[in-house]
Short mmCIF file of C-alpha atoms in Angstrom, two decimals:
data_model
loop_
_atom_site.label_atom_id
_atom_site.label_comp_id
_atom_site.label_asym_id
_atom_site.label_seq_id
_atom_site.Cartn_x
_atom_site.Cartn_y
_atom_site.Cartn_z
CA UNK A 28 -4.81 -27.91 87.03
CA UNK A 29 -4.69 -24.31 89.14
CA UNK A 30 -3.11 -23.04 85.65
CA UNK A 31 -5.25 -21.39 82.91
CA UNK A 32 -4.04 -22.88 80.25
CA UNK A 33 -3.27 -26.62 79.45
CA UNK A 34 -1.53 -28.69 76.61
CA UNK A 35 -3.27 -31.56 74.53
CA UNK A 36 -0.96 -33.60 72.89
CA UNK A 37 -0.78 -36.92 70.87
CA UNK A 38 -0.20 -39.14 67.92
CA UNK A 39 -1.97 -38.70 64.65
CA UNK A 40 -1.61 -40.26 61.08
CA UNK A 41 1.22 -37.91 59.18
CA UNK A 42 -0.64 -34.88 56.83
CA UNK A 43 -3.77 -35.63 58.20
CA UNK A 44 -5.82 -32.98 59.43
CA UNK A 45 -6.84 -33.09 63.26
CA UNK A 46 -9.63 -31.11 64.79
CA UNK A 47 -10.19 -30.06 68.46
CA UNK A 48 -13.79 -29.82 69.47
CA UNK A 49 -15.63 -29.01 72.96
CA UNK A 50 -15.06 -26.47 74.78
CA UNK A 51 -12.93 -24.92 72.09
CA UNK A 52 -12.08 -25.37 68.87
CA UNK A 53 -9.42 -25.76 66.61
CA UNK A 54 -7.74 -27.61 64.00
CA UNK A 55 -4.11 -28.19 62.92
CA UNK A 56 -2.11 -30.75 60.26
CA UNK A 57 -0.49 -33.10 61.97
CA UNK A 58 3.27 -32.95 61.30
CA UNK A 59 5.39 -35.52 62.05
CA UNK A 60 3.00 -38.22 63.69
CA UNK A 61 2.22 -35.76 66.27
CA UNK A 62 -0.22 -32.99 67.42
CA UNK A 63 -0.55 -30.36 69.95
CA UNK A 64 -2.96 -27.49 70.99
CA UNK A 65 -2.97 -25.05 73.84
CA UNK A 66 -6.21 -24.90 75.54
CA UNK A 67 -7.16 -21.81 77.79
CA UNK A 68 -9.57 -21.14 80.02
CA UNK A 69 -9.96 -18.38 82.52
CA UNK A 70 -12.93 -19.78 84.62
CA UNK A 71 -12.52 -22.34 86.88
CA UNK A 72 -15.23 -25.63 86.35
CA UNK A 73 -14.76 -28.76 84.03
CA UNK A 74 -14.23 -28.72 80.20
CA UNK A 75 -14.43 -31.74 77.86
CA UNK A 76 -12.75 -31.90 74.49
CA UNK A 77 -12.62 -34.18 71.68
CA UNK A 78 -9.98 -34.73 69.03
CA UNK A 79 -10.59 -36.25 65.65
CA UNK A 80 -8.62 -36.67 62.52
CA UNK A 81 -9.35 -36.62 58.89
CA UNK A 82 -6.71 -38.46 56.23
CA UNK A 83 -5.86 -36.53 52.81
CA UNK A 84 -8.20 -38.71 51.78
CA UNK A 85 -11.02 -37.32 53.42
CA UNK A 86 -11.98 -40.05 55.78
CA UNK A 87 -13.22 -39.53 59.48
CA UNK A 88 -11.74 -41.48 61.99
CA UNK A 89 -14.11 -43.31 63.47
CA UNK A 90 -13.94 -42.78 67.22
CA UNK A 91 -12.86 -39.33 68.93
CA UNK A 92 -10.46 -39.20 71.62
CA UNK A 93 -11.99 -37.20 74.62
CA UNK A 94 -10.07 -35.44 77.69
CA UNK A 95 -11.41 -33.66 80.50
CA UNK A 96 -9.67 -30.66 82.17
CA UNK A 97 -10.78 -30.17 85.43
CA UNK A 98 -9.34 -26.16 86.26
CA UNK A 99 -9.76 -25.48 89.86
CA UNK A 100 -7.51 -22.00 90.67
CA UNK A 101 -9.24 -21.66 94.11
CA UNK A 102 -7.16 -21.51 97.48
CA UNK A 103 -8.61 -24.46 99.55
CA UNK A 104 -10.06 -23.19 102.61
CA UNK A 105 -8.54 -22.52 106.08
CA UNK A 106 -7.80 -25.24 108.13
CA UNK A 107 -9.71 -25.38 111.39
CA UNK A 108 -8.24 -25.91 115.27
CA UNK A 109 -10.43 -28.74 117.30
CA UNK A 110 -8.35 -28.76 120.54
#
């Protein structure tokens, strides 16, 4: 994405609690079965983020969900004559 910012979405268990980790961090209650964040970055390179949820409960899940955002805002170079 040439863009500097990005949005993360998905499906999380209703009133849990879902936490964005990486890169940067956040954390919001997930209404509804779903959850988003806006991620920003100014730099171009590659960013890695995980997303976990914890229950009212006060369980973990067990595995993270990662996602990669590879932000390249650079022209590509000039193309070249051969004949």
């Amino acid at each position: 994405s040439g863009s500097g910012t990005v949005s993360l979405t998905g499906t999380c268990e209703t009133g849990a609690t879902v936490q964005l980790s990486g890169a940067e961090t956040a954390s919001t209650v997930c209404a509804s079965g779903t959850y988003g964040f806006t991620l920003t970055q100014s730099s171009d390179g590659s960013y890695v983020y995980a997303i976990r949820q914890t229950d009212a409960a006060g369980n973990l899940s067990a595995a993270a969900a990662s996602f990669t955002w590879n932000r390249d805002a650079s022209a590509p170079s000039a193309p070249t004559i051969t004949s």
